[in-house]
Amino acid sequence: MNGDGYDCAIAVSGGKDSHYQVYLMKKVMNMNPILFSVEDNFPMTKAGQHNLKNISEEFSCNIISIKPNINLQKKLMRYMFEKYGKPTWYLDRLIYTYPLIMALKFNTPLLVYGENVSYEYGGADSEETYSAKEQINNGVATGIDENELIENVGMALQDLSFTRAPKQSELDKLDPIYLSYFIPWNSVSNYVFAKKHGFHDLSHEWNRTHHVENFDQIDSRAYLVHSWMKYPKFGHASATDYAARFVRYGMITRAEAVELVRKHDHNIDPLSVRDFCDFCGYTETEFWNIVDTLYNTDLFTKDSFGNWVLKHPVWEKD
């Protein structure tokens, strides 16, 4: 335990996995964790507002959140969306850098993450390891050259201070770990557990057209534009992600999963688009014109109505 009374740090959102992480470290391991979270400045769902507060109240933990510079977020979102199709790069980068920065400030070498994203879902560095020391390099929010952003977005060098990971000599003082290395990591089991400890899903609030569940990434609507952008670029998005998990968990058949993907994967929710456009200052016409330039023509073609459709959809392979 350090001088502030904290045994470890945990990187959290308000999600189901965060509920499980905090429970394990606080109630099972009998540690006193300090929690670090990144807000996204978007309008929050009622569930999102409740869940982060619930973690603090249910498990008696302090949470320190960063609310990013709103003007900077808007500028960076527009630039990264239009050039790279990665509108939430700034937020995602902070999600990776902020807990590292704060763990050093609070002298909590043990920094706890839930799952190893690269190993669980595939990635260039998909190694099964307990150590999260290389997580900052996993490709989700890889560093963009600061000079590019300064020249093209119109910002000062100091505006990007929180997007910089600590120097290697500082990182070597930390021992970040993945809980998913030590225990089975199952999205549905974590959800069932979290509900028993006050977690709220989107039941009776919002039935998302491009998801097949109501419990993952539920804090805000606008953020989901980012995760849906996998679809025009790679041909799959959140519906595929969860339909595949449900098959692996033995909950549905492959044929049932294919039908879920066919119905939902392409169909981004209009409320997500609306909130995203309102925040960034786009008209919906401008939004769709930008998305139109980002479709991967190796995977997609346009039908007679002008809709982008997959050239080789999975349901035609059965």
mmCIF file of C-alpha atoms in Angstrom, residues 2-122:
data_model
loop_
_atom_site.group_PDB
_atom_site.id
_atom_site.type_symbol
_atom_site.label_atom_id
_atom_site.label_comp_id
_atom_site.label_asym_id
_atom_site.label_seq_id
_atom_site.Cartn_x
_atom_site.Cartn_y
_atom_site.Cartn_z
ATOM 1 C CA ASN A 2 1.360 3.419 -0.935
ATOM 2 C CA GLY A 3 1.343 6.569 1.166
ATOM 3 C CA ASP A 4 -2.137 7.493 -0.089
ATOM 4 C CA GLY A 5 -3.563 4.166 1.066
ATOM 5 C CA TYR A 6 -4.043 2.604 -2.371
ATOM 6 C CA ASP A 7 -2.871 -0.914 -3.215
ATOM 7 C CA CYS A 8 -3.485 -0.728 -6.953
ATOM 8 C CA ALA A 9 -5.059 1.274 -9.751
ATOM 9 C CA ILE A 10 -7.815 0.141 -12.117
ATOM 10 C CA ALA A 11 -8.639 1.601 -15.523
ATOM 11 C CA VAL A 12 -12.444 1.744 -15.659
ATOM 12 C CA SER A 13 -15.422 2.866 -17.644
ATOM 13 C CA GLY A 14 -18.856 2.337 -16.165
ATOM 14 C CA GLY A 15 -19.257 -0.946 -17.988
ATOM 15 C CA LYS A 16 -20.037 -4.492 -16.958
ATOM 16 C CA ASP A 17 -16.370 -5.530 -17.115
ATOM 17 C CA SER A 18 -15.350 -2.631 -14.881
ATOM 18 C CA HIS A 19 -17.874 -3.748 -12.268
ATOM 19 C CA TYR A 20 -16.293 -7.198 -12.327
ATOM 20 C CA GLN A 21 -12.726 -5.865 -12.212
ATOM 21 C CA VAL A 22 -13.381 -3.659 -9.209
ATOM 22 C CA TYR A 23 -15.220 -6.432 -7.374
ATOM 23 C CA LEU A 24 -12.308 -8.841 -7.867
ATOM 24 C CA MET A 25 -9.670 -6.422 -6.628
ATOM 25 C CA LYS A 26 -11.725 -4.922 -3.787
ATOM 26 C CA LYS A 27 -13.803 -7.800 -2.480
ATOM 27 C CA VAL A 28 -11.848 -10.900 -3.494
ATOM 28 C CA MET A 29 -8.264 -9.628 -3.236
ATOM 29 C CA ASN A 30 -9.072 -7.297 -0.299
ATOM 30 C CA MET A 31 -7.218 -4.408 -1.929
ATOM 31 C CA ASN A 32 -8.033 -0.721 -1.824
ATOM 32 C CA PRO A 33 -7.964 0.371 -5.483
ATOM 33 C CA ILE A 34 -8.095 3.842 -6.956
ATOM 34 C CA LEU A 35 -10.006 4.061 -10.223
ATOM 35 C CA PHE A 36 -9.142 6.144 -13.287
ATOM 36 C CA SER A 37 -11.679 6.924 -16.000
ATOM 37 C CA VAL A 38 -11.911 8.968 -19.213
ATOM 38 C CA GLU A 39 -15.131 10.834 -20.031
ATOM 39 C CA ASP A 40 -16.064 11.493 -23.644
ATOM 40 C CA ASN A 41 -18.089 14.760 -23.432
ATOM 41 C CA PHE A 42 -20.984 13.243 -25.405
ATOM 42 C CA PRO A 43 -24.566 13.229 -24.093
ATOM 43 C CA MET A 44 -24.772 10.181 -21.842
ATOM 44 C CA THR A 45 -27.476 7.561 -21.674
ATOM 45 C CA LYS A 46 -29.317 7.183 -18.388
ATOM 46 C CA ALA A 47 -27.597 3.831 -17.934
ATOM 47 C CA GLY A 48 -24.192 5.400 -18.531
ATOM 48 C CA GLN A 49 -24.839 8.124 -15.975
ATOM 49 C CA HIS A 50 -25.880 5.534 -13.430
ATOM 50 C CA ASN A 51 -23.179 2.920 -13.942
ATOM 51 C CA LEU A 52 -20.023 4.890 -13.200
ATOM 52 C CA LYS A 53 -21.625 6.311 -10.077
ATOM 53 C CA ASN A 54 -22.756 2.801 -9.140
ATOM 54 C CA ILE A 55 -19.199 1.425 -9.208
ATOM 55 C CA SER A 56 -18.090 4.029 -6.686
ATOM 56 C CA GLU A 57 -21.110 3.512 -4.451
ATOM 57 C CA GLU A 58 -21.372 -0.284 -4.681
ATOM 58 C CA PHE A 59 -17.690 -0.961 -4.049
ATOM 59 C CA SER A 60 -16.743 2.149 -2.005
ATOM 60 C CA CYS A 61 -14.009 3.383 -4.341
ATOM 61 C CA ASN A 62 -12.663 6.768 -5.372
ATOM 62 C CA ILE A 63 -12.813 7.536 -9.087
ATOM 63 C CA ILE A 64 -10.702 10.217 -10.738
ATOM 64 C CA SER A 65 -11.952 11.108 -14.219
ATOM 65 C CA ILE A 66 -10.569 13.306 -16.940
ATOM 66 C CA LYS A 67 -12.991 15.377 -19.004
ATOM 67 C CA PRO A 68 -11.030 16.259 -22.141
ATOM 68 C CA ASN A 69 -10.825 19.725 -23.674
ATOM 69 C CA ILE A 70 -14.130 19.896 -25.580
ATOM 70 C CA ASN A 71 -12.937 22.284 -28.297
ATOM 71 C CA LEU A 72 -9.855 20.176 -28.916
ATOM 72 C CA GLN A 73 -11.928 17.000 -28.983
ATOM 73 C CA LYS A 74 -14.230 18.443 -31.639
ATOM 74 C CA LYS A 75 -11.327 19.559 -33.836
ATOM 75 C CA LEU A 76 -9.490 16.248 -33.505
ATOM 76 C CA MET A 77 -12.638 14.227 -34.091
ATOM 77 C CA ARG A 78 -13.371 16.025 -37.335
ATOM 78 C CA TYR A 79 -9.805 15.670 -38.595
ATOM 79 C CA MET A 80 -9.392 12.015 -37.644
ATOM 80 C CA PHE A 81 -12.846 11.101 -38.966
ATOM 81 C CA GLU A 82 -12.366 12.777 -42.323
ATOM 82 C CA LYS A 83 -8.800 11.592 -42.919
ATOM 83 C CA TYR A 84 -8.623 8.197 -41.208
ATOM 84 C CA GLY A 85 -12.182 7.190 -40.346
ATOM 85 C CA LYS A 86 -11.160 7.082 -36.653
ATOM 86 C CA PRO A 87 -13.276 9.832 -35.070
ATOM 87 C CA THR A 88 -12.650 8.936 -31.427
ATOM 88 C CA TRP A 89 -8.874 8.530 -31.720
ATOM 89 C CA TYR A 90 -8.309 11.302 -29.145
ATOM 90 C CA LEU A 91 -10.576 9.639 -26.591
ATOM 91 C CA ASP A 92 -9.207 6.161 -27.253
ATOM 92 C CA ARG A 93 -5.658 7.427 -26.916
ATOM 93 C CA LEU A 94 -6.517 8.966 -23.529
ATOM 94 C CA ILE A 95 -8.087 5.687 -22.407
ATOM 95 C CA TYR A 96 -4.658 4.104 -22.877
ATOM 96 C CA THR A 97 -2.402 6.928 -21.665
ATOM 97 C CA TYR A 98 -4.353 8.482 -18.775
ATOM 98 C CA PRO A 99 -4.306 5.449 -16.420
ATOM 99 C CA LEU A 100 -0.539 5.114 -16.963
ATOM 100 C CA ILE A 101 0.039 8.786 -16.171
ATOM 101 C CA MET A 102 -2.152 8.663 -13.078
ATOM 102 C CA ALA A 103 -0.791 5.353 -11.779
ATOM 103 C CA LEU A 104 2.640 6.972 -11.730
ATOM 104 C CA LYS A 105 1.320 10.077 -9.977
ATOM 105 C CA PHE A 106 -0.355 7.981 -7.292
ATOM 106 C CA ASN A 107 2.561 5.553 -6.981
ATOM 107 C CA THR A 108 0.404 2.502 -7.686
ATOM 108 C CA PRO A 109 2.649 0.188 -9.749
ATOM 109 C CA LEU A 110 -0.037 -2.481 -10.008
ATOM 110 C CA LEU A 111 -2.347 -1.184 -12.748
ATOM 111 C CA VAL A 112 -5.207 -3.538 -13.547
ATOM 112 C CA TYR A 113 -6.966 -3.982 -16.886
ATOM 113 C CA GLY A 114 -9.723 -6.444 -17.740
ATOM 114 C CA GLU A 115 -9.066 -8.166 -21.033
ATOM 115 C CA ASN A 116 -6.144 -8.341 -23.417
ATOM 116 C CA VAL A 117 -7.940 -6.960 -26.467
ATOM 117 C CA SER A 118 -5.348 -8.177 -28.966
ATOM 118 C CA TYR A 119 -5.377 -11.742 -27.627
ATOM 119 C CA GLU A 120 -9.107 -12.033 -26.989
ATOM 120 C CA TYR A 121 -10.239 -10.590 -30.320
ATOM 121 C CA GLY A 122 -7.195 -10.721 -32.579
#
